[in-house]
Coordinates of C-alpha atoms and ligand atoms in Angstrom, one line a residue:
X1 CA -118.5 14.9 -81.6
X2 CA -118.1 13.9 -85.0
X3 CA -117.4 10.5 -86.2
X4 CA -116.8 8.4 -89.1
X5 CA -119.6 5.3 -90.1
X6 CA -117.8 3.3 -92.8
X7 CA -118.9 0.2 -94.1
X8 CA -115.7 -2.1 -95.3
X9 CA -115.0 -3.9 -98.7
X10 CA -115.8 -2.1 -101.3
X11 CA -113.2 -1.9 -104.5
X12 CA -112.0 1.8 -105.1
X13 CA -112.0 3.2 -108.6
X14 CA -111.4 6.2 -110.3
X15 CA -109.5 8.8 -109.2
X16 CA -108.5 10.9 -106.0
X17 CA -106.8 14.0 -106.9
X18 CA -103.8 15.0 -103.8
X19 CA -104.5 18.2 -102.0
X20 CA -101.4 20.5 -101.3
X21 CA -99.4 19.7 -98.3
X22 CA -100.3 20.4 -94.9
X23 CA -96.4 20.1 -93.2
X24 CA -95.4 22.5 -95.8
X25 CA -99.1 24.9 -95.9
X26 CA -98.5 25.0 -92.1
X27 CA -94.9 27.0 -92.0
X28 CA -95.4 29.1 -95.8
X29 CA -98.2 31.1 -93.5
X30 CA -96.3 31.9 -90.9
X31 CA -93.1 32.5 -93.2
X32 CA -95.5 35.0 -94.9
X33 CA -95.3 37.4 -92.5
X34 CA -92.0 38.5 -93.1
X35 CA -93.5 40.1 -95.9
X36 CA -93.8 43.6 -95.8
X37 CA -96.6 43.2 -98.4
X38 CA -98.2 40.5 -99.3
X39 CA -97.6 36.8 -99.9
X40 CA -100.2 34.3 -102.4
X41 CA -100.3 30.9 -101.6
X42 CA -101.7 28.3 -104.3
X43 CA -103.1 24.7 -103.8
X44 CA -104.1 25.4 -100.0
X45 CA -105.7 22.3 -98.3
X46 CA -108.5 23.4 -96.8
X47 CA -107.7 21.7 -93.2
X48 CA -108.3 22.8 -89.6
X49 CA -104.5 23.6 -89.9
X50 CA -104.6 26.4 -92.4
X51 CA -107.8 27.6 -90.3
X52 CA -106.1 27.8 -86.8
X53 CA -103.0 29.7 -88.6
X54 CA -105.3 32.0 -89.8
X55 CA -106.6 32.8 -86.5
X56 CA -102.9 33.6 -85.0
X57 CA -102.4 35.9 -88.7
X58 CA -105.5 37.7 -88.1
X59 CA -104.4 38.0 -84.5
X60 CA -101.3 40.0 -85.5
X61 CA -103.9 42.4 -87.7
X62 CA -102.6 40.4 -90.6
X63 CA -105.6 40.2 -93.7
X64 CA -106.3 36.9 -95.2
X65 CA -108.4 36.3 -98.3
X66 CA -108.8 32.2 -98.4
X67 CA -110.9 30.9 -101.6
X68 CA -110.6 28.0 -103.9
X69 CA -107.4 27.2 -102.6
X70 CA -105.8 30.6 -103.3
X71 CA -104.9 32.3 -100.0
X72 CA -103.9 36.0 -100.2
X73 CA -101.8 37.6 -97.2
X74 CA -101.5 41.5 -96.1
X75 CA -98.7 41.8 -94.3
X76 CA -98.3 45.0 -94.7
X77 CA -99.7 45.7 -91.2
X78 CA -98.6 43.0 -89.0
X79 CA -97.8 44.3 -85.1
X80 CA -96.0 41.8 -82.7
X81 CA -98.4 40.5 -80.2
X82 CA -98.2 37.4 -77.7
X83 CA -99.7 34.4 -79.0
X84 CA -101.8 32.8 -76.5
X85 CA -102.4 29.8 -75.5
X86 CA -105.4 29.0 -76.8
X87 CA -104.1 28.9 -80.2
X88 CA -100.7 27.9 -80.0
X89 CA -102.1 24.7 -78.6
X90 CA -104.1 23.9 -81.8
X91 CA -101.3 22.6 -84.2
X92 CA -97.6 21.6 -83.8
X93 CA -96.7 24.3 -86.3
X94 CA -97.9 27.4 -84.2
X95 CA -94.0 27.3 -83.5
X96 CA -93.1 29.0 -86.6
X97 CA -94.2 32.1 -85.4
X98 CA -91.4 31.8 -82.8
X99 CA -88.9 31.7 -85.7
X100 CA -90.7 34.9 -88.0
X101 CA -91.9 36.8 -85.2
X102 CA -88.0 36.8 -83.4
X103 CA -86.7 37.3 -87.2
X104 CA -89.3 40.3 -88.1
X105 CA -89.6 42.1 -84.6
X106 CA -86.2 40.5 -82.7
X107 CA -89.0 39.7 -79.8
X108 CA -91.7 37.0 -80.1
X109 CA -93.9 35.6 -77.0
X110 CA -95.6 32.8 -77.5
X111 CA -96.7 29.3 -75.5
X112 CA -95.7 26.2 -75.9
X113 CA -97.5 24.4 -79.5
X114 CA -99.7 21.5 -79.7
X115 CA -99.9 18.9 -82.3
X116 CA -100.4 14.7 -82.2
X117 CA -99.2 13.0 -78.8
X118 CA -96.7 10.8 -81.0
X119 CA -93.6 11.3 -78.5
X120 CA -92.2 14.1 -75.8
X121 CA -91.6 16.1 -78.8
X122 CA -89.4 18.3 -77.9
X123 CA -87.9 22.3 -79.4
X124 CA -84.9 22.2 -78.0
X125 CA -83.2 22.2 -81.8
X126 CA -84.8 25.5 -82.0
X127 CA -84.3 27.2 -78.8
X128 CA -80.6 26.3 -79.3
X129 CA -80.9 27.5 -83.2
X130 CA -82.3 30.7 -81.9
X131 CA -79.7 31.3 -79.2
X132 CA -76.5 30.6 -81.4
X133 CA -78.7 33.8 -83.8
X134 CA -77.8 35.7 -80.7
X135 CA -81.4 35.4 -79.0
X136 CA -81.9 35.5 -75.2
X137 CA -84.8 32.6 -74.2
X138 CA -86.8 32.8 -71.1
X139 CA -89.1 30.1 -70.5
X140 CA -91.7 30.2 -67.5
X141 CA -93.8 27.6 -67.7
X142 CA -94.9 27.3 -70.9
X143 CA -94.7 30.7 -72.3
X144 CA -91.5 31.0 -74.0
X145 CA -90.1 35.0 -74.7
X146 CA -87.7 35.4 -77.3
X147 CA -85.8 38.8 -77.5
X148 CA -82.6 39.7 -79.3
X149 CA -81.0 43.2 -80.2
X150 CA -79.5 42.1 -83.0
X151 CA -79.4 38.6 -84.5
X152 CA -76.3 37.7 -86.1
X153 CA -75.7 34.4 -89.1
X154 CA -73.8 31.6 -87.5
X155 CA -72.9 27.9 -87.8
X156 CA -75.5 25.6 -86.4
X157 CA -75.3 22.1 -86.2
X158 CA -78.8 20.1 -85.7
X159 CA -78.0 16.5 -83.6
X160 CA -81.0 15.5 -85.6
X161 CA -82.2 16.4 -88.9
X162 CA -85.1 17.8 -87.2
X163 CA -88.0 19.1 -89.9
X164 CA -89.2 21.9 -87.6
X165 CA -86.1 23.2 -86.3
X166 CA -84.4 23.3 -90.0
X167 CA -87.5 25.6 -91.1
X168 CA -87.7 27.4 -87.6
X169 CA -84.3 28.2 -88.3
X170 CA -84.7 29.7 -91.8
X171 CA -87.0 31.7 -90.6
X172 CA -85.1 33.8 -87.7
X173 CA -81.9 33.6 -89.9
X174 CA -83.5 35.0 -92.9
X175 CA -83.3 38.5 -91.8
X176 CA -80.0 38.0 -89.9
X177 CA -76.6 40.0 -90.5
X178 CA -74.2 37.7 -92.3
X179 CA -74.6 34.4 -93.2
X180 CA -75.9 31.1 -91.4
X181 CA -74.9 27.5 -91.8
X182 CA -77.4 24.6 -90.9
X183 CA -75.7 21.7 -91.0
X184 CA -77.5 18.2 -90.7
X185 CA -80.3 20.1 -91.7
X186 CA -83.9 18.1 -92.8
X187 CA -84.0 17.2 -96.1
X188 CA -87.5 17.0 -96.4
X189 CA -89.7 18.3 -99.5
X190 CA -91.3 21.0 -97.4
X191 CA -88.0 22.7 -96.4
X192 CA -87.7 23.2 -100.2
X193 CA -91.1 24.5 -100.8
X194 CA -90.7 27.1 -97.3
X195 CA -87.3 28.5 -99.0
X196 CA -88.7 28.6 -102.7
X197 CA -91.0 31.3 -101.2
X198 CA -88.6 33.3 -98.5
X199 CA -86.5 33.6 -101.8
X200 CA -89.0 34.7 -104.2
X201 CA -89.3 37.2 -101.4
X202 CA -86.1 38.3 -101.4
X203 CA -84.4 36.3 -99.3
X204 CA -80.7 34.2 -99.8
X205 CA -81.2 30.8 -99.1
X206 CA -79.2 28.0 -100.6
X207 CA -79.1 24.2 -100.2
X208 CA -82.7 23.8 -98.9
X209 CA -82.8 20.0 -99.6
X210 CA -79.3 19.2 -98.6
X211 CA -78.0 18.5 -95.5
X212 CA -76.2 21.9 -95.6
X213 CA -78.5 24.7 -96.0
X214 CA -76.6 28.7 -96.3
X215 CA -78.8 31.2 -95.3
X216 CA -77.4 34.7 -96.4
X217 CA -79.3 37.2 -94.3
X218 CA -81.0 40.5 -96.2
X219 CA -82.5 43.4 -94.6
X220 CA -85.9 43.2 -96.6
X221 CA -88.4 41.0 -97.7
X222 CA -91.2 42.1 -100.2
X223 CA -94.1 40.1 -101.8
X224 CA -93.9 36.5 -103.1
X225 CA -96.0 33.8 -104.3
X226 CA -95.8 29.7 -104.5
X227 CA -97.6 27.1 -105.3
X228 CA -97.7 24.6 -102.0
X229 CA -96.4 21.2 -103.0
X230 CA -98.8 18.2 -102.9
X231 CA -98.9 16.2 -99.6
X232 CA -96.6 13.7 -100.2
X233 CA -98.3 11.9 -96.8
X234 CA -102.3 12.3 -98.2
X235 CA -100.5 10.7 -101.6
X236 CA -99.2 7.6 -99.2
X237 CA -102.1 7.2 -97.6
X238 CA -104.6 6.9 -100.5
X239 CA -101.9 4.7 -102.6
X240 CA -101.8 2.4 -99.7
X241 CA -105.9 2.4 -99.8
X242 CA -105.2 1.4 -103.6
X243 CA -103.0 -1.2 -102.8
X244 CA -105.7 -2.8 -100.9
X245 CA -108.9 -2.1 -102.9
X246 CA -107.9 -0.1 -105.7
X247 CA -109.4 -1.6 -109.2
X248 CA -107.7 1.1 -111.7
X249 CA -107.5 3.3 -108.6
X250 CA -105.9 6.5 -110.0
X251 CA -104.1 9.2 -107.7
X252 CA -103.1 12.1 -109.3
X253 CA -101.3 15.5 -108.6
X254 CA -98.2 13.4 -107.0
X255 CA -94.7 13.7 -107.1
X256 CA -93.2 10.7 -108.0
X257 CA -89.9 11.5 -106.1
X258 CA -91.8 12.5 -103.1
X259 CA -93.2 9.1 -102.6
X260 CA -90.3 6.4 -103.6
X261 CA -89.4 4.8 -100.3
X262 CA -93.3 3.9 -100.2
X263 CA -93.9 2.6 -104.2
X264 CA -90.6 0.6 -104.1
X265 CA -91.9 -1.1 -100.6
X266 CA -94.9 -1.2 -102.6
X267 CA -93.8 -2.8 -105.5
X268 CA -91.7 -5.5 -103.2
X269 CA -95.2 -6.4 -101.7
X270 CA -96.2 -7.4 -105.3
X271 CA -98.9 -4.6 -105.6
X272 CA -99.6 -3.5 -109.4
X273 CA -98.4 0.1 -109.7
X274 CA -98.5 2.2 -113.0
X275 CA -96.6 5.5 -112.1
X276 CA -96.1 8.4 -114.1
X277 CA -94.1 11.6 -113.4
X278 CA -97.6 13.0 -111.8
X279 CA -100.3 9.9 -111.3
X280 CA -100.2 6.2 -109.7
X281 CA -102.9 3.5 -111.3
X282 CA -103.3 1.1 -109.0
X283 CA -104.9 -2.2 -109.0
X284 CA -104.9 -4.2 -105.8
X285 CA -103.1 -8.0 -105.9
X286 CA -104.5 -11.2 -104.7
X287 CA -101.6 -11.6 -102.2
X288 CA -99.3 -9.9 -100.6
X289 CA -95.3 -10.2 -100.0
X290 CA -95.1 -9.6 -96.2
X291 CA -91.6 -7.0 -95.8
X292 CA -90.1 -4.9 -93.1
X293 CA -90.1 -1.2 -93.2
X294 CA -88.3 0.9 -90.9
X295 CA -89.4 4.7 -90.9
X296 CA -86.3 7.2 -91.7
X297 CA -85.8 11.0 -92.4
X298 CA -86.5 12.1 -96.1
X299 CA -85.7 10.5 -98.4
X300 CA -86.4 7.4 -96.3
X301 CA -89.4 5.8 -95.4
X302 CA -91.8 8.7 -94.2
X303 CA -93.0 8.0 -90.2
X304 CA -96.3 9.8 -91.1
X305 CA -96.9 6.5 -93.4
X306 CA -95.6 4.0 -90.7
X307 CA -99.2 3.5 -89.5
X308 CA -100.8 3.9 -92.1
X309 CA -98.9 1.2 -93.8
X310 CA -98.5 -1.2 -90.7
X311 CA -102.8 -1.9 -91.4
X312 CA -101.7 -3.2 -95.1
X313 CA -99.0 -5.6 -93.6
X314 CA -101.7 -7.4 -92.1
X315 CA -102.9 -8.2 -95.4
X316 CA -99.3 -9.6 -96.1
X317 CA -99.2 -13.1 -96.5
X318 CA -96.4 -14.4 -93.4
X319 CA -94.7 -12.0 -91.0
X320 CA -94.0 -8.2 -91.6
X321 CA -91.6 -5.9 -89.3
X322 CA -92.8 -2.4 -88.7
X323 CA -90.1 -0.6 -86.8
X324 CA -90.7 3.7 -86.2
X325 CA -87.3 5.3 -85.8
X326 CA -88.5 8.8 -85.4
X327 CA -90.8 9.1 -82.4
X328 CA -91.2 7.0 -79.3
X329 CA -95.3 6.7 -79.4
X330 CA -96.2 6.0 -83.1
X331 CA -98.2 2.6 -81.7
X332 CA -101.5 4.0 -80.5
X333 CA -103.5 2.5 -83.4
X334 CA -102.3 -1.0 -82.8
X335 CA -104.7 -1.6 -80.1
X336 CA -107.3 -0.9 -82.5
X337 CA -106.7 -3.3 -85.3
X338 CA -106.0 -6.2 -83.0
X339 CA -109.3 -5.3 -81.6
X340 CA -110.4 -5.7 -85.2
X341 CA -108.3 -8.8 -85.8
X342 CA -105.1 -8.1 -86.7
X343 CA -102.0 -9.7 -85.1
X344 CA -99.7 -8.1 -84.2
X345 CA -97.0 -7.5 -81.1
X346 CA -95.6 -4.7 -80.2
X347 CA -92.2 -4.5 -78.9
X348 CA -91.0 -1.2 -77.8
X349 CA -91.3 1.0 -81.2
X350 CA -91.5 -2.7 -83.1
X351 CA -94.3 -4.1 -84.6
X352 CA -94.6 -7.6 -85.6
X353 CA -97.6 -7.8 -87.8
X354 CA -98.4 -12.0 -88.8
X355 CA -101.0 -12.2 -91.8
X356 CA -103.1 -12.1 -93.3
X357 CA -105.9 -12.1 -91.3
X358 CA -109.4 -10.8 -92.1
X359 CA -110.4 -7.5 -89.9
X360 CA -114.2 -7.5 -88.9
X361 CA -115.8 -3.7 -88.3
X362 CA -115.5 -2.3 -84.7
X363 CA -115.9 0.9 -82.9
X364 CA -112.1 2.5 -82.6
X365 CA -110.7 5.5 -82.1
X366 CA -108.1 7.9 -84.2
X367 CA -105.6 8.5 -81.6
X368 CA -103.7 11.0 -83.8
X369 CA -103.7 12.3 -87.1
X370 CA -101.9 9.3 -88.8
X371 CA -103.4 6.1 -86.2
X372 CA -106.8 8.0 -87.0
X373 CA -105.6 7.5 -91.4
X374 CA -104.8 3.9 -89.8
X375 CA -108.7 3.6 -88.8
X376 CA -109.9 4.7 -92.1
X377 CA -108.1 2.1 -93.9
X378 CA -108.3 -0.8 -91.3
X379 CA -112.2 0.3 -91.7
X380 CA -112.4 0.4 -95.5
X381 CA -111.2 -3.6 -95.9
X382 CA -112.9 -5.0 -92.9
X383 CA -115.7 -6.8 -93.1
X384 CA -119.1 -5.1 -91.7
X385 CA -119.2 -1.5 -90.4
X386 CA -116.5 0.5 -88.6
X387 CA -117.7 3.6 -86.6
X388 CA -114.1 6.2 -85.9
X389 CA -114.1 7.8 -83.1
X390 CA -111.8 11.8 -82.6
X391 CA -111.9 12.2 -86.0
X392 CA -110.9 15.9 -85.6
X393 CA -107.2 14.3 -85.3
X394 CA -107.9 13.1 -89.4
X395 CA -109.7 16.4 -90.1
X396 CA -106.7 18.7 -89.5
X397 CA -104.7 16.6 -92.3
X398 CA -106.8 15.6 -94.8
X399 CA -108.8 17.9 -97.0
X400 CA -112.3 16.3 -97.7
X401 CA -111.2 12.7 -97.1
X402 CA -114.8 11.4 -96.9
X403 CA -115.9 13.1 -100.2
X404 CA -112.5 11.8 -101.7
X405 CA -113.4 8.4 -100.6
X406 CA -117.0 8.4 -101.4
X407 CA -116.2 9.2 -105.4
X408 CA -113.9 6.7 -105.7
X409 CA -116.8 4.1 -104.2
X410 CA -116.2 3.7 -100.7
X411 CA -119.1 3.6 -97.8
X412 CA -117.9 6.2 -95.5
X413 CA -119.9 8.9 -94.1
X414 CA -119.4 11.4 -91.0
X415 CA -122.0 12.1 -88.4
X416 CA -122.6 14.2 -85.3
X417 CA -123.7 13.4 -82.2
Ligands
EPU501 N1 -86.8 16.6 -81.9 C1 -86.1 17.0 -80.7 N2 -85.8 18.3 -80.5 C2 -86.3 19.3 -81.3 C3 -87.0 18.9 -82.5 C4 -87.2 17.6 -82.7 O1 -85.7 16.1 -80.0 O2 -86.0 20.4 -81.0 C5 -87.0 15.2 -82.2 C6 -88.5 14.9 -82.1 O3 -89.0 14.7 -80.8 C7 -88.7 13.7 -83.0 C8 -87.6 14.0 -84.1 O4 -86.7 14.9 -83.5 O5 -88.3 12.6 -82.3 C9 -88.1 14.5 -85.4 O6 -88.9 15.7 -85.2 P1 -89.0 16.8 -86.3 O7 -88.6 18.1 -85.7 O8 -88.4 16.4 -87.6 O9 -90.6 16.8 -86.5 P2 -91.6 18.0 -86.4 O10 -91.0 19.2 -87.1 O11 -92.1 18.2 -85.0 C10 -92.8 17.5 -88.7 C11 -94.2 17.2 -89.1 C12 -94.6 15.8 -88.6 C13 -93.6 14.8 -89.2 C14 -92.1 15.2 -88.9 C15 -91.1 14.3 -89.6 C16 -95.2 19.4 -89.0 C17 -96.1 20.3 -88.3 N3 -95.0 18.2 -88.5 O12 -92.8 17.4 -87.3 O13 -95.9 15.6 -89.1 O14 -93.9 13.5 -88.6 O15 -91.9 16.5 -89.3 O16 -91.3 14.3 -91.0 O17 -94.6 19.7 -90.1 C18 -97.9 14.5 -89.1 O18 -98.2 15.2 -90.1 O19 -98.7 13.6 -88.7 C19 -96.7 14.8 -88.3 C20 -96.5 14.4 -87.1

């Protein structure tokens, strides 16, 4: 099992360039294979997310070249197979192959997906999605088939502006006769970045970034290439680290409107921020403002930075509100830094976080992806030495996050035992 050692309080500088984005890296491979040649992708991350997608590609007798961040797709010879189990369970976002397999071979069989136990998480936005295409569902017990003679464009309204189910939808609609209407659809920046590269494949798409997304359906899609966008959440995470130890901390290769929600709660807090269209310099305050933040959909406060953020509010100097909107169970790290010496109350999907109080180095646990982000920070300020525990959960979204940290000063290392 590996784990992370870090020893707490060191200041941060120099810089930490942003890797490309895991939410949107994790749909653009399974969009590729609606190609019927072959798709680049620049700026990969190089996270156990791409890996495990490239294991369900390779399963279809799909070809992947992966180096320096360039990954090259042949598609040219992909056959619709059942994807198992075993490897639908690794990551959330197996379930865009339910979306390009139904849309590419009007059948699809596939299990259930996997992904960060944040919430009941439902599909339900994309069964429905898929059904109004014309798709018949069958579900027995966590293998869900998908089958459709034809699949036909058609008005679908989401009750949520669900991420997944927006780009799920894309996907089967792509290819569909006539044209499809998503309404309340996600808004998010990787929705843009997945229909940048069905269109420069050939496909119809307009809106993507609206709440009303037109999908005109077309019977072919050829090659494409993008460039994936960089992860507005790894961005959050290591300006957050800045706000608490950065001395001329610079992060580069952001987008600034990616990130607002976060630099103007930021900036309320009284943290010194020099942004640029494509780099933050940060320089960490004496004191903080304590403020509420309530997650929200894009372009709201992001819920993968709720956690994160929740271990600077109890730096904040009186009593901070954290309240997660999105999914029922975003509280597992709180148990952690109060172990540490945080205070904070939970109430429901509340927390009220009362500062600042020094955190001292414990042995804790990365519950999920983001609580395990939570860890890494909470372990960077405290005084003495922090050991992580499940650190796989921070491996599969954050591309070299110890080497990042190390160059920029910090004492973190991983070890197995
Ligand atoms: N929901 C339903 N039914 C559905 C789909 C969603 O009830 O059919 C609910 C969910 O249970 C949740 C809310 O709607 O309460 C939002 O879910 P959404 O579908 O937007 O999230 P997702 O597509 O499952 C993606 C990211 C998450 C990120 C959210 C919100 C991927 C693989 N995951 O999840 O990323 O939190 O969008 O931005 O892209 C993470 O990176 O740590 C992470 C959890």
């Amino acid at each position: 099992m590996k784990k992370l050692i870090i020893n707490g309080q060191h200041e941060l500088t120099g810089e930490i360039k942003i890797s490309g984005a895991k939410n949107s890296v994790v749909a653009l491979i399974p969009a590729a294979i609606l190609s019927d040649d072959n798709v680049t992708l620049y700026n990969v991350p190089n996270i156990s997310d791409t890996i495990a997608l490239i294991d369900i590609i390779e399963l279809l007798n799909g070809k992947v070249e992966y180096k320096d961040e360039v990954m090259k797709i042949d598609t040219s010879k992909i056959e619709n197979k059942v994807v198992p189990e075993n490897l639908s369970k690794k990551l959330r976002a197996s379930y865009y192959f339910m979306g390009a397999l139904l849309s590419k071979f009007h059948y699809a069989e596939i299990y259930f997906p996997g992904g960060c136990n944040i919430g009941s998480r439902p599909i339900d936005f994309h069964i429905n999605g898929f059904k109004k295409l014309g798709a018949e569902v069958t579900i027995e017990g966590n293998k869900y088939t998908f089958k459709a003679e034809k699949l036909k464009g058609a008005r679908i309204y989401l009750d949520f502006a669900s991420v997944g189910a927006t780009i799920n939808i894309m996907l089967a609609a792509v290819k569909a006769e006539g044209t499809t209407y998503i309404s309340n659809a996600a808004k998010e920046p990787e929705i843009v970045n997945i229909a940048s590269l069905l269109n420069n494949m050939g496909a119809k798409i307009s809106g993507a970034g609206t709440s009303e997304i037109k999908i005109e359906g077309v019977n072919h899609l050829s090659s494409g290439v993008i460039d994936v966008i960089p992860d507005r959440i790894e961005a959050g995470t290591y300006t957050i680290i800045g706000a608490l130890l950065g001395k001329n901390l610079k992060i580069s290769g952001i987008i600034e409107d990616h990130i607002d929600a976060l630099l103007s709660k930021l900036k309320e807090m009284g943290v010194d921020l020099d942004v640029d269209d494509n780099s933050i310099i940060i320089n960490h305050p004496d004191t903080y403002k304590p403020i509420n933040v309530k997650t929200l959909v894009f372009p709201g406060f992001a819920t993968d930075l709720g956690q994160p953020m929740s271990v600077l509010l109890t730096q904040a100097n009186g009593m901070s509100i954290f309240e997660e909107t999105i999914y029922e169970n975003r509280m597992g790290h709180v148990k952690y830094l109060q172990k540490m010496g945080a205070n904070i109350r939970i109430n429901d999907r509340t927390a009220i976080i009362v500062g600042p109080t020094p955190l001292k180095g414990e042995e804790v646990v990365a519950t999920d992806l983001r609580a395990g982000a939570a860890m890494v920070i909470a372990g960077l300020i405290a005084k003495g030495q922090s050991t992580v525990n499940e650190i796989d959960h921070i491996l599969r979204g954050y591309e070299n996050i110890v080497e990042k940290l190390q160059n920029v000063g910090a004492d973190i290392n991983i070890i197995e035992d």
